[in-house]
Every structure is written in structure tokens, then in C-alpha cells.
Amino acid sequence: MSRSLIIAAAIVAICLSLAAVPAPAAADDAWNKETPAARDARMQWWRDARFGMFIHWGLYAIPAGQWNGEPVGGIGEWIMDRANVPIAEYEELAPRFNPVKYDAADWVRIAKDAGAKYIVITSKHHDGFCLFDTDATEWDVVDATPYGKDLLKPLSDECRKAGLKFCTYYSIMDWHHPAQYRGSEKRYNPTKIHPERKAEYMAYMKQHLKELLASCDPEVLWFDGEWPDWYTEQDGRELYNFLKELKPSIIINNRVGKGRKGMEGLSKDDQQYVGDFGTPEQQIPATGLPGVDWESCMTMNRTWGFKSDDHDWKSAETLVRNLVDIASKGGNYLLNVGPTAEGLIPAPSVERLGAIGRWMRAGGESIYGTEASPFAETPWGRCTRKKLDGGKSRLYLHVFDWPADGRLVVPGLDGDVAGAVLFVEGGTEKLRTRSTPEGLVIRVPPAAPDPVCTVVAVDVE
Ligand code: FHN
């Protein structure tokens, strides 16, 4: 090969390698310039909240898992993809969407009574349909449905009245927008993008984000659908900085970038991925995600969007223990409901949220504003911690397996113990404690006041 050809090939190789590495963001961008103290202040309400309600709602609630009379596998909000529905056919759902039973105040009451401190609702899922009024497209609830009104603004207003934080989910992948096209003959997922229209689509998303901030002012932007190859970590950083310029206090999950794979890589010093918290889905990481903020999002049955034939509901006991388990590992629990096309949260979901609320009214102190357990393991259940003044800590022992012998042993607890109390109906009862070689022994009554999860609080140095 001639010398000039070698040089040309080398230049091409260098350009290609540079293209593969996302350009470092400007040092003065929002992601890079925030101090740890400023970040802690911004994240504090979210960390204290520990429990939120996820809402997956949209046109997919109309078919509710059935297409042309046949059940469609998978999660309900993916029916356009899983049934391979042509766009024009899917668009015929919009004139049928008229959630006349939608009552935002009732949804907020249900969430608040459950003990949730924030609500995250889909503003636009992968089908591209917008539940809010947007000038960027007619493919929205105001222009395309007989309902004709923005669905998110009333919910955000009711959240503010009730003291809950209003948050929105937004999908980057869009099976309807013409800038993107289907990944294969049979599936939309993962989409591809027409290269010459990527800038247009990025601008489309930014317009939506601006409209959402202006109309319902979400406290968290919960991105999703970030996995298609055409969307990059750099694009994520661009959206992150765009939002932070508009609303410096906003919190943004790791799916704004490509961090879902590297959710452990969220700590600032070894930051690889943009985003404020990790998003394990349908799972509780065995040891949490030490050193980073994270939130486990989970369904109550097996689908996010409503499916008429999914009756595989988790028990209230499982849901309460999930909440406790997640809090004991330092995470948040984002528990999903999938409302019907009429605008009702399914009764089994409401029942379970009611049960969680009853437990939280007695035990919420052991969840809200707590940190991860200081113990590697606690065989009888889980533990959370709240730091007190004067270097003390309050440990909340969540007992799932009640000791038959009346001895609750806390291995490795050998600090000065300033007494223990049992959470009982309407208050607390003092308990006797004794330090032993196996750890602190707390004398407890023969029967657990709450068989799902009984709390014992211990103040230690
Ligand atoms: O594809 C979506 C899915 O429909 C649902 O919204 C979940 C919820 O976190 N997120 C994506 C799958 O990871």
C-alpha cells in the first residue's frame, strides 16, 4: 500500500475512534458543575420519601392485552409492538379513548393513603401518544381523543394540594414519530432513526420537556426507552443539562443516558453515566447499590399497562416486605398501577395500596428519612437506621420471622443501648435488652403484633 494511502487510512481510523468516544461535556455544564453538597440538598426530599406510586396509562389500556380477539403476550403497554400493529391501525384507538371516570383527586388520595410521597406518571410511552397538551404533535389526548383535555395538569394540581411530589415518565424511543422507524419487519423495538432527522427528534423531545415543565412542573423526569443504538450517552447529557438549565432542582433518572447497564457507576467521582439515580426494574439488588441513589420500580401483577387477563397479583405482605427490604438497602420503591381506559385504578391495586397504607401509618417512621442497615445481614428480617443528634442512631428492626423463644438477637450490636421499644397498635411498649456474646438480646412477647412485619426500635451510640 502506498505511503499516502497508509496515511489516509490512519487518519480515517483516528476519526472513527474519536467518533466512538462521546465528546466530554463542557466542564461548566450542569452535570459537572454541581457540588456534592448542592446535590445532597437537591436529592434530600427524594431520599427521605422512600416510596412512590408509578402510573402507566395510555391508549394501550383500551385493548388491555387483547388484539383482534386474541390475547397478546407480554406487558400491556407493548401491545403495538407485540401484536405488530400498523401505525394507522393503532391510531384508531385514539377516538375510543374517553376516560370519563378519571378522577385525579381520587388517584392522589389512593397514593397518599398508601403512604406514597410522590407519583410518577407516563407522559409519553413508547407508542408516542402524549397524555398532555402539546403543540409539537396532534398525537395527543387533546387533539386526538373525545376526552379532549390534558390529563397530567389536574394530577399535578391535586398532588400539590395533597403535598405529594408530581413526576413524569417520558420515553425516548417513539414508535409513532416519523424520525424513527421500526427495528425489524415484525417489531418496532428497538427503533432506528433516520440520521438526517435525529436533530429534529431531539428538538421534539426538548419541546415536550419544556411544555411539561411549564404546564405541570414535574419534580422528577423519569426517562425510559433509552436503549436504541441511535441514542447516545452524549444525547443524554444534552437532555440532562437542558432540563437542569430550565429547572435546577429537577431530579433525573439514569435512563436519560445509557446508565441502566452501569447503574453502579453513578457516583460522581467515577461518573460514566449521566443521571441522578439508578433504576433496577422488577428486582431488588441483593446488597442495594452502595454509594449511589437508586429506586426499584416494580409491578403489582406482571404488567405495567392495564391487561384485563393479568390477575397474578402479589400479596400485600410481599409488597410491604419489598418496601422494607428496599429501604433497608438504602433505595426507593416505585410501585406501579395500570389504570383502565375509563380512568379507574384496578380494585386489586387499590386494596393492596390500602394494606400498605395501614402498615405505613404504624410503621412509616421506620421507612421515611431512614438510611440503609448498618448490618450485613439480619436473619429475622431487615433493619433501617435514622441518625440522631449527639452521634446516636435509632435502629428500626423489621421482624418478618418472629422468634418463638421470645429472644430477638441482633448480631454485632454491642454499642451502648439506650433502650428498645416495640411498635404496637396505637403506640410503643418498652422492651428489656441484654448484651451477650452473640449480640444484643431483646426480650419480645410470644406473638408478633403484626405478622407481616413488626418493628422494634433501638437507640444506640
Ligand atoms: O419498556 C418499558 C416498559 O414498558 C415499562 O415502562 C418499564 C418500566 O420501568 N420500562 C421499560 C422496560 O425497561
Short mmCIF file of C-alpha atoms and ligand atoms in Angstrom, two decimals:
data_model
loop_
_atom_site.label_atom_id
_atom_site.label_comp_id
_atom_site.label_asym_id
_atom_site.label_seq_id
_atom_site.Cartn_x
_atom_site.Cartn_y
_atom_site.Cartn_z
CA MET A 1 0.00 0.00 0.00
CA SER A 2 1.45 3.42 -0.95
CA ARG A 3 2.61 5.81 1.76
CA SER A 4 -0.21 8.29 1.07
CA LEU A 5 -2.80 5.53 1.31
CA ILE A 6 -1.33 4.44 4.68
CA ILE A 7 -1.56 7.99 5.96
CA ALA A 8 -5.13 8.33 4.71
CA ALA A 9 -6.14 5.03 6.34
CA ALA A 10 -4.57 6.17 9.64
CA ILE A 11 -6.48 9.46 9.51
CA VAL A 12 -9.77 7.62 8.91
CA ALA A 13 -9.03 5.20 11.77
CA ILE A 14 -8.33 8.07 14.18
CA CYS A 15 -11.53 9.87 13.17
CA LEU A 16 -13.61 6.72 13.61
CA SER A 17 -12.11 6.04 17.03
CA LEU A 18 -12.80 9.62 18.14
CA ALA A 19 -16.35 9.37 16.85
CA ALA A 20 -16.89 6.32 19.07
CA VAL A 21 -15.88 8.16 22.23
CA PRO A 22 -18.57 10.57 23.43
CA ALA A 23 -17.11 14.06 23.48
CA PRO A 24 -16.59 15.12 27.10
CA ALA A 25 -19.31 17.54 28.12
CA ALA A 26 -18.33 21.14 28.76
CA ALA A 27 -16.77 21.49 32.21
CA ASP A 28 -19.33 24.16 33.08
CA ASP A 29 -22.37 22.07 32.29
CA ALA A 30 -24.98 21.36 34.95
CA TRP A 31 -23.90 17.74 35.33
CA ASN A 32 -20.30 18.64 36.03
CA LYS A 33 -20.56 21.84 38.00
CA GLU A 34 -22.90 20.72 40.82
CA THR A 35 -21.11 20.30 44.16
CA PRO A 36 -21.78 17.24 46.35
CA ALA A 37 -23.44 19.48 48.95
CA ALA A 38 -25.74 21.01 46.33
CA ARG A 39 -26.60 17.55 45.02
CA ASP A 40 -27.37 16.27 48.52
CA ALA A 41 -29.68 19.23 49.11
CA ARG A 42 -31.45 18.64 45.79
CA MET A 43 -31.87 14.89 46.43
CA GLN A 44 -32.94 15.15 50.10
CA TRP A 45 -36.74 15.05 49.65
CA TRP A 46 -36.38 12.13 47.25
CA ARG A 47 -34.12 10.17 49.61
CA ASP A 48 -36.46 10.80 52.56
CA ALA A 49 -39.54 9.84 50.51
CA ARG A 50 -38.56 6.17 50.04
CA PHE A 51 -41.93 5.26 48.43
CA GLY A 52 -43.64 6.42 45.22
CA MET A 53 -46.52 5.30 43.02
CA PHE A 54 -45.82 4.62 39.33
CA ILE A 55 -48.70 5.03 36.85
CA HIS A 56 -48.63 3.50 33.36
CA TRP A 57 -51.62 4.86 31.47
CA GLY A 58 -52.39 5.40 27.78
CA LEU A 59 -54.22 4.14 24.70
CA TYR A 60 -52.92 0.61 25.39
CA ALA A 61 -55.45 0.40 28.27
CA ILE A 62 -58.21 0.12 25.62
CA PRO A 63 -57.12 -3.24 24.10
CA ALA A 64 -55.87 -4.20 27.60
CA GLY A 65 -53.81 -7.11 26.30
CA GLN A 66 -56.17 -8.35 23.56
CA TRP A 67 -55.87 -7.67 19.80
CA ASN A 68 -58.37 -8.85 17.16
CA GLY A 69 -59.94 -11.02 19.87
CA GLU A 70 -56.68 -12.77 20.70
CA PRO A 71 -54.61 -12.42 23.89
CA VAL A 72 -51.23 -10.77 23.26
CA GLY A 73 -48.26 -11.86 25.39
CA GLY A 74 -46.01 -9.55 27.31
CA ILE A 75 -46.62 -6.31 29.13
CA GLY A 76 -49.78 -4.42 28.21
CA GLU A 77 -48.21 -1.14 27.13
CA TRP A 78 -46.18 -3.04 24.47
CA ILE A 79 -49.23 -4.29 22.55
CA MET A 80 -48.45 -2.16 19.46
CA ASP A 81 -45.06 -3.89 19.23
CA ARG A 82 -46.00 -7.40 20.35
CA ALA A 83 -49.08 -7.59 18.08
CA ASN A 84 -47.15 -5.82 15.31
CA VAL A 85 -49.99 -3.30 14.88
CA PRO A 86 -49.59 -0.96 11.88
CA ILE A 87 -49.39 2.68 12.99
CA ALA A 88 -52.62 3.64 11.15
CA GLU A 89 -54.47 0.80 12.91
CA TYR A 90 -53.08 1.77 16.33
CA GLU A 91 -54.16 5.38 15.69
CA GLU A 92 -57.78 4.12 15.53
CA LEU A 93 -57.56 3.68 19.32
CA ALA A 94 -57.39 7.43 19.93
CA PRO A 95 -61.03 8.24 19.01
CA ARG A 96 -62.04 5.49 21.51
CA PHE A 97 -60.09 6.98 24.44
CA ASN A 98 -62.53 8.78 26.73
CA PRO A 99 -61.62 8.20 30.42
CA VAL A 100 -64.81 9.68 31.82
CA LYS A 101 -64.23 8.03 35.22
CA TYR A 102 -60.80 9.64 35.64
CA ASP A 103 -60.66 11.48 38.98
CA ALA A 104 -57.22 12.93 39.69
CA ALA A 105 -58.14 13.77 43.29
CA ASP A 106 -59.13 10.14 43.88
CA TRP A 107 -55.86 8.83 42.44
CA VAL A 108 -53.89 11.18 44.69
CA ARG A 109 -55.98 10.15 47.71
CA ILE A 110 -55.22 6.49 46.98
CA ALA A 111 -51.49 7.22 46.68
CA LYS A 112 -51.39 9.40 49.80
CA ASP A 113 -53.38 6.91 51.88
CA ALA A 114 -50.86 4.26 50.82
CA GLY A 115 -48.05 6.36 52.22
CA ALA A 116 -46.54 7.25 48.84
CA LYS A 117 -44.75 10.60 48.81
CA TYR A 118 -44.55 11.01 45.02
CA ILE A 119 -46.32 9.93 41.84
CA VAL A 120 -44.57 9.20 38.51
CA ILE A 121 -46.99 9.04 35.55
CA THR A 122 -46.32 8.26 31.89
CA SER A 123 -46.49 11.47 29.85
CA LYS A 124 -45.49 9.63 26.63
CA HIS A 125 -44.74 5.93 26.44
CA HIS A 126 -43.12 4.09 23.51
CA ASP A 127 -46.29 4.44 21.39
CA GLY A 128 -45.58 8.16 21.26
CA PHE A 129 -49.05 9.15 22.47
CA CYS A 130 -48.98 12.23 24.70
CA LEU A 131 -51.21 12.43 27.76
CA PHE A 132 -50.59 16.18 27.90
CA ASP A 133 -51.43 19.09 25.60
CA THR A 134 -48.52 19.67 23.24
CA ASP A 135 -48.07 21.97 20.24
CA ALA A 136 -45.45 19.61 18.84
CA THR A 137 -47.93 17.00 17.57
CA GLU A 138 -51.63 16.20 17.11
CA TRP A 139 -50.88 12.73 18.53
CA ASP A 140 -52.03 13.78 21.98
CA VAL A 141 -55.06 13.46 24.25
CA VAL A 142 -56.34 16.97 23.46
CA ASP A 143 -56.27 16.75 19.67
CA ALA A 144 -56.85 13.05 19.02
CA THR A 145 -59.45 11.88 21.56
CA PRO A 146 -63.06 12.69 22.50
CA TYR A 147 -61.83 13.37 26.03
CA GLY A 148 -60.03 16.43 24.67
CA LYS A 149 -58.34 17.58 27.90
CA ASP A 150 -54.82 17.42 29.34
CA LEU A 151 -54.64 14.51 31.81
CA LEU A 152 -51.45 15.45 33.64
CA LYS A 153 -52.15 19.02 34.76
CA PRO A 154 -55.10 18.02 37.01
CA LEU A 155 -52.97 15.30 38.60
CA SER A 156 -50.10 17.70 39.24
CA ASP A 157 -52.53 20.21 40.79
CA GLU A 158 -54.01 17.54 43.07
CA CYS A 159 -50.54 16.33 44.04
CA ARG A 160 -49.57 19.83 45.14
CA LYS A 161 -52.78 20.22 47.14
CA ALA A 162 -52.09 16.92 48.93
CA GLY A 163 -48.38 17.55 49.49
CA LEU A 164 -47.18 14.81 47.12
CA LYS A 165 -44.45 15.39 44.53
CA PHE A 166 -45.64 15.13 40.91
CA CYS A 167 -43.23 13.46 38.48
CA THR A 168 -43.38 12.39 34.83
CA TYR A 169 -42.11 9.42 32.86
CA TYR A 170 -41.00 10.11 29.26
CA SER A 171 -39.98 7.57 26.60
CA ILE A 172 -37.12 8.45 24.26
CA MET A 173 -37.96 5.58 21.91
CA ASP A 174 -41.07 6.54 19.92
CA TRP A 175 -42.85 4.04 17.67
CA HIS A 176 -45.06 6.76 16.14
CA HIS A 177 -42.76 9.71 15.35
CA PRO A 178 -41.62 9.67 11.68
CA ALA A 179 -37.98 10.40 12.58
CA GLN A 180 -37.76 6.87 13.98
CA TYR A 181 -38.62 3.66 12.18
CA ARG A 182 -39.23 0.08 13.15
CA GLY A 183 -36.33 -2.13 14.09
CA SER A 184 -37.49 -5.09 12.00
CA GLU A 185 -40.35 -6.47 9.92
CA LYS A 186 -42.10 -7.90 12.97
CA ARG A 187 -41.14 -5.48 15.77
CA TYR A 188 -40.91 -1.77 16.37
CA ASN A 189 -38.43 -2.33 19.19
CA PRO A 190 -35.67 -1.22 19.11
CA THR A 191 -36.31 1.65 16.75
CA LYS A 192 -33.80 3.05 14.30
CA ILE A 193 -33.60 6.71 13.38
CA HIS A 194 -33.28 8.48 10.06
CA PRO A 195 -29.89 10.16 10.62
CA GLU A 196 -30.99 13.34 8.89
CA ARG A 197 -33.94 13.61 11.32
CA LYS A 198 -32.19 12.96 14.64
CA ALA A 199 -31.73 16.67 15.37
CA GLU A 200 -35.43 17.19 14.63
CA TYR A 201 -36.39 14.47 17.10
CA MET A 202 -34.06 15.79 19.80
CA ALA A 203 -35.75 19.19 19.33
CA TYR A 204 -39.16 17.48 19.51
CA MET A 205 -38.26 15.93 22.86
CA LYS A 206 -36.93 19.24 24.17
CA GLN A 207 -40.18 20.96 23.21
CA HIS A 208 -42.13 18.30 25.11
CA LEU A 209 -39.89 18.67 28.14
CA LYS A 210 -40.32 22.45 28.11
CA GLU A 211 -44.10 22.09 27.81
CA LEU A 212 -44.21 19.56 30.66
CA LEU A 213 -42.17 21.83 32.93
CA ALA A 214 -44.37 24.80 32.04
CA SER A 215 -47.71 23.02 32.45
CA CYS A 216 -47.27 20.51 35.27
CA ASP A 217 -43.80 21.30 36.63
CA PRO A 218 -42.61 17.76 37.47
CA GLU A 219 -40.05 17.30 40.27
CA VAL A 220 -38.58 14.19 38.62
CA LEU A 221 -38.15 13.42 34.91
CA TRP A 222 -38.19 9.62 34.67
CA PHE A 223 -36.73 8.76 31.24
CA ASP A 224 -37.12 5.37 29.60
CA GLY A 225 -36.67 3.80 26.15
CA GLU A 226 -33.05 4.87 26.07
CA TRP A 227 -31.70 1.59 24.70
CA PRO A 228 -31.89 2.04 20.87
CA ASP A 229 -28.39 2.35 19.44
CA TRP A 230 -29.07 5.69 17.78
CA TYR A 231 -29.45 7.33 21.20
CA THR A 232 -26.14 8.04 22.95
CA GLU A 233 -24.82 8.90 26.39
CA GLN A 234 -23.91 12.29 24.96
CA ASP A 235 -27.52 12.82 23.89
CA GLY A 236 -28.46 12.02 27.46
CA ARG A 237 -26.07 14.55 28.84
CA GLU A 238 -27.54 17.12 26.46
CA LEU A 239 -31.08 16.45 27.75
CA TYR A 240 -29.89 16.38 31.36
CA ASN A 241 -28.20 19.77 31.04
CA PHE A 242 -31.13 21.16 29.07
CA LEU A 243 -33.54 20.26 31.86
CA LYS A 244 -31.25 21.47 34.64
CA GLU A 245 -30.90 24.83 32.94
CA LEU A 246 -34.72 25.10 32.90
CA LYS A 247 -35.25 23.75 36.42
CA PRO A 248 -32.08 23.42 38.56
CA SER A 249 -33.92 21.49 41.29
CA ILE A 250 -35.22 18.77 38.97
CA ILE A 251 -34.16 15.16 39.58
CA ILE A 252 -33.48 12.94 36.55
CA ASN A 253 -33.01 9.16 36.46
CA ASN A 254 -30.12 7.29 34.85
CA ARG A 255 -32.18 6.30 31.81
CA VAL A 256 -31.72 9.84 30.42
CA GLY A 257 -28.37 8.38 29.38
CA LYS A 258 -27.10 4.86 28.85
CA GLY A 259 -26.52 4.18 32.54
CA ARG A 260 -29.04 1.43 33.08
CA LYS A 261 -26.33 -1.11 32.36
CA GLY A 262 -23.93 0.65 34.68
CA MET A 263 -26.27 1.74 37.43
CA GLU A 264 -23.48 1.13 39.91
CA GLY A 265 -21.47 3.79 38.03
CA LEU A 266 -23.46 6.69 39.35
CA SER A 267 -21.10 8.06 41.98
CA LYS A 268 -19.72 11.40 40.87
CA ASP A 269 -16.01 10.55 41.10
CA ASP A 270 -16.09 7.64 38.68
CA GLN A 271 -19.08 9.02 36.75
CA GLN A 272 -19.53 7.19 33.50
CA TYR A 273 -23.22 7.84 33.06
CA VAL A 274 -25.38 10.88 33.47
CA GLY A 275 -28.36 10.71 35.81
CA ASP A 276 -29.22 11.14 39.49
CA PHE A 277 -30.37 7.66 40.45
CA GLY A 278 -30.14 4.05 39.35
CA THR A 279 -33.28 2.23 38.19
CA PRO A 280 -33.27 -1.53 38.88
CA GLU A 281 -36.51 -2.86 37.43
CA GLN A 282 -38.65 -5.76 38.75
CA GLN A 283 -35.78 -6.58 41.11
CA ILE A 284 -34.25 -5.61 44.43
CA PRO A 285 -30.44 -5.62 44.17
CA ALA A 286 -29.17 -8.14 46.76
CA THR A 287 -26.99 -5.58 48.54
CA GLY A 288 -28.63 -2.45 47.16
CA LEU A 289 -26.39 -0.12 45.14
CA PRO A 290 -23.97 1.15 47.78
CA GLY A 291 -22.84 4.74 47.36
CA VAL A 292 -25.48 5.77 44.83
CA ASP A 293 -29.13 6.77 44.89
CA TRP A 294 -31.39 4.11 43.43
CA GLU A 295 -35.04 3.17 43.06
CA SER A 296 -36.55 -0.24 42.31
CA CYS A 297 -39.58 0.04 40.04
CA MET A 298 -41.95 -2.94 40.21
CA THR A 299 -45.41 -4.02 39.12
CA MET A 300 -48.13 -5.39 41.40
CA ASN A 301 -49.02 -8.10 38.90
CA ARG A 302 -46.96 -8.79 35.77
CA THR A 303 -47.76 -5.79 33.59
CA TRP A 304 -47.22 -2.03 33.78
CA GLY A 305 -50.08 -1.05 31.48
CA PHE A 306 -53.54 -2.49 32.24
CA LYS A 307 -54.26 -6.03 30.96
CA SER A 308 -57.73 -7.45 31.55
CA ASP A 309 -56.40 -11.00 31.92
CA ASP A 310 -53.50 -10.39 34.32
CA HIS A 311 -54.73 -11.48 37.75
CA ASP A 312 -51.32 -12.53 39.06
CA TRP A 313 -51.28 -10.05 41.93
CA LYS A 314 -48.52 -10.00 44.53
CA SER A 315 -49.81 -10.25 48.10
CA ALA A 316 -49.93 -7.20 50.36
CA GLU A 317 -47.38 -9.00 52.58
CA THR A 318 -44.95 -9.24 49.67
CA LEU A 319 -45.44 -5.58 48.80
CA VAL A 320 -44.89 -4.39 52.38
CA ARG A 321 -41.81 -6.58 52.76
CA ASN A 322 -40.46 -5.34 49.40
CA LEU A 323 -40.79 -1.77 50.66
CA VAL A 324 -38.98 -2.64 53.90
CA ASP A 325 -36.30 -4.66 52.08
CA ILE A 326 -35.60 -1.83 49.63
CA ALA A 327 -35.47 0.82 52.37
CA SER A 328 -33.11 -1.41 54.40
CA LYS A 329 -30.73 -1.32 51.42
CA GLY A 330 -30.98 2.46 51.02
CA GLY A 331 -33.31 2.55 48.00
CA ASN A 332 -36.73 3.85 46.97
CA TYR A 333 -39.70 1.67 45.97
CA LEU A 334 -41.67 2.83 42.92
CA LEU A 335 -44.76 0.62 42.87
CA ASN A 336 -46.87 0.59 39.72
CA VAL A 337 -50.59 0.80 38.97
CA GLY A 338 -52.08 0.46 35.48
CA PRO A 339 -55.41 2.31 35.26
CA THR A 340 -58.20 1.15 32.93
CA ALA A 341 -59.24 3.01 29.75
CA GLU A 342 -62.13 4.51 31.75
CA GLY A 343 -59.68 6.03 34.24
CA LEU A 344 -60.01 3.67 37.21
CA ILE A 345 -57.15 2.14 39.18
CA PRO A 346 -57.95 -1.61 39.31
CA ALA A 347 -59.58 -2.71 42.58
CA PRO A 348 -56.87 -5.29 43.42
CA SER A 349 -54.29 -2.48 43.22
CA VAL A 350 -56.39 -0.20 45.43
CA GLU A 351 -56.84 -2.99 48.01
CA ARG A 352 -53.08 -3.63 48.19
CA LEU A 353 -52.24 0.06 48.40
CA GLY A 354 -54.74 0.31 51.25
CA ALA A 355 -52.96 -2.51 53.10
CA ILE A 356 -49.58 -0.84 52.59
CA GLY A 357 -51.07 2.39 53.94
CA ARG A 358 -52.35 0.68 57.09
CA TRP A 359 -48.84 -0.67 57.74
CA MET A 360 -47.23 2.68 56.94
CA ARG A 361 -49.47 4.57 59.36
CA ALA A 362 -47.98 2.45 62.14
CA GLY A 363 -44.50 1.82 60.74
CA GLY A 364 -43.78 4.71 58.38
CA GLU A 365 -41.34 6.31 60.86
CA SER A 366 -39.07 3.31 60.22
CA ILE A 367 -39.07 3.95 56.46
CA TYR A 368 -39.23 7.69 55.75
CA GLY A 369 -35.94 9.58 56.13
CA THR A 370 -34.00 6.43 57.00
CA GLU A 371 -30.75 5.06 55.66
CA ALA A 372 -29.52 1.58 54.85
CA SER A 373 -28.94 -1.02 57.55
CA PRO A 374 -25.52 -0.98 59.23
CA PHE A 375 -25.63 -4.80 59.39
CA ALA A 376 -24.55 -7.17 56.63
CA GLU A 377 -27.48 -9.40 57.46
CA THR A 378 -30.30 -9.77 59.98
CA PRO A 379 -31.71 -13.31 59.84
CA TRP A 380 -35.14 -12.43 61.23
CA GLY A 381 -35.87 -9.56 58.82
CA ARG A 382 -34.46 -6.16 57.88
CA CYS A 383 -33.08 -3.04 59.56
CA THR A 384 -33.12 0.67 58.75
CA ARG A 385 -31.30 3.47 60.52
CA LYS A 386 -32.01 7.10 61.37
CA LYS A 387 -29.14 9.24 62.63
CA LEU A 388 -30.00 11.18 65.83
CA ASP A 389 -28.23 14.12 67.45
CA GLY A 390 -25.18 13.52 69.56
CA GLY A 391 -23.78 10.70 67.45
CA LYS A 392 -26.65 8.36 68.34
CA SER A 393 -28.63 6.27 65.89
CA ARG A 394 -32.12 4.82 66.03
CA LEU A 395 -32.20 1.33 64.54
CA TYR A 396 -35.55 0.04 63.29
CA LEU A 397 -35.61 -3.75 63.38
CA HIS A 398 -38.27 -5.06 60.95
CA VAL A 399 -39.10 -8.57 62.09
CA PHE A 400 -40.60 -10.87 59.46
CA ASP A 401 -39.80 -14.13 61.32
CA TRP A 402 -40.86 -13.71 64.93
CA PRO A 403 -38.60 -15.53 67.44
CA ALA A 404 -40.57 -18.37 69.04
CA ASP A 405 -38.35 -18.24 72.14
CA GLY A 406 -39.03 -14.55 72.80
CA ARG A 407 -35.37 -13.65 72.18
CA LEU A 408 -34.69 -11.25 69.31
CA VAL A 409 -30.92 -11.44 68.78
CA VAL A 410 -29.14 -8.63 66.95
CA PRO A 411 -25.70 -9.98 65.97
CA GLY A 412 -22.89 -7.47 66.13
CA LEU A 413 -24.85 -4.89 68.11
CA ASP A 414 -22.63 -4.11 71.03
CA GLY A 415 -22.78 -0.31 71.41
CA ASP A 416 -24.39 1.31 74.43
CA VAL A 417 -28.09 0.64 74.03
CA ALA A 418 -30.43 3.31 75.31
CA GLY A 419 -33.45 1.01 75.45
CA ALA A 420 -35.72 -0.72 72.98
CA VAL A 421 -39.42 -0.28 72.19
CA LEU A 422 -41.96 -2.45 70.39
CA PHE A 423 -44.34 -0.80 67.90
CA VAL A 424 -47.85 -1.90 68.85
CA GLU A 425 -51.37 -0.78 67.91
CA GLY A 426 -51.55 2.87 68.85
CA GLY A 427 -48.07 3.29 70.35
CA THR A 428 -44.99 1.56 71.74
CA GLU A 429 -44.07 -0.71 74.66
CA LYS A 430 -40.69 -0.78 76.40
CA LEU A 431 -38.62 -3.96 76.00
CA ARG A 432 -35.80 -5.39 78.12
CA THR A 433 -32.38 -5.81 76.47
CA ARG A 434 -29.15 -7.60 77.42
CA SER A 435 -25.73 -7.61 75.78
CA THR A 436 -24.42 -11.14 75.19
CA PRO A 437 -21.52 -12.68 73.24
CA GLU A 438 -23.97 -13.47 70.40
CA GLY A 439 -25.05 -9.80 70.26
CA LEU A 440 -27.85 -7.76 71.78
CA VAL A 441 -30.76 -9.89 73.03
CA ILE A 442 -34.15 -8.16 73.15
CA ARG A 443 -36.95 -9.87 75.09
CA VAL A 444 -40.11 -9.79 72.96
CA PRO A 445 -43.67 -11.07 73.59
CA PRO A 446 -44.62 -14.57 72.38
CA ALA A 447 -46.69 -13.30 69.42
CA ALA A 448 -45.79 -10.69 66.80
CA PRO A 449 -48.10 -7.65 66.96
CA ASP A 450 -48.01 -7.59 63.14
CA PRO A 451 -47.29 -10.95 61.45
CA VAL A 452 -46.36 -9.22 58.17
CA CYS A 453 -43.69 -7.02 59.74
CA THR A 454 -43.33 -5.92 63.36
CA VAL A 455 -40.97 -3.05 64.20
CA VAL A 456 -38.67 -2.85 67.22
CA ALA A 457 -36.73 0.41 67.64
CA VAL A 458 -33.39 0.55 69.45
CA ASP A 459 -31.41 3.72 70.19
CA VAL A 460 -27.66 3.13 70.15
CA GLU A 461 -24.48 5.17 70.44
O1 FHN B 1 -40.32 -0.79 28.02
C1 FHN B 1 -40.60 -0.16 29.26
C2 FHN B 1 -41.77 -0.80 29.94
O2 FHN B 1 -42.91 -0.69 29.12
C3 FHN B 1 -42.03 -0.10 31.26
O3 FHN B 1 -42.33 1.28 31.05
C4 FHN B 1 -40.77 -0.23 32.14
C5 FHN B 1 -40.98 0.47 33.46
O4 FHN B 1 -39.75 0.82 34.01
N1 FHN B 1 -39.63 0.38 31.44
C6 FHN B 1 -39.33 -0.19 30.14
C7 FHN B 1 -38.72 -1.56 30.25
O5 FHN B 1 -37.50 -1.45 30.95
#
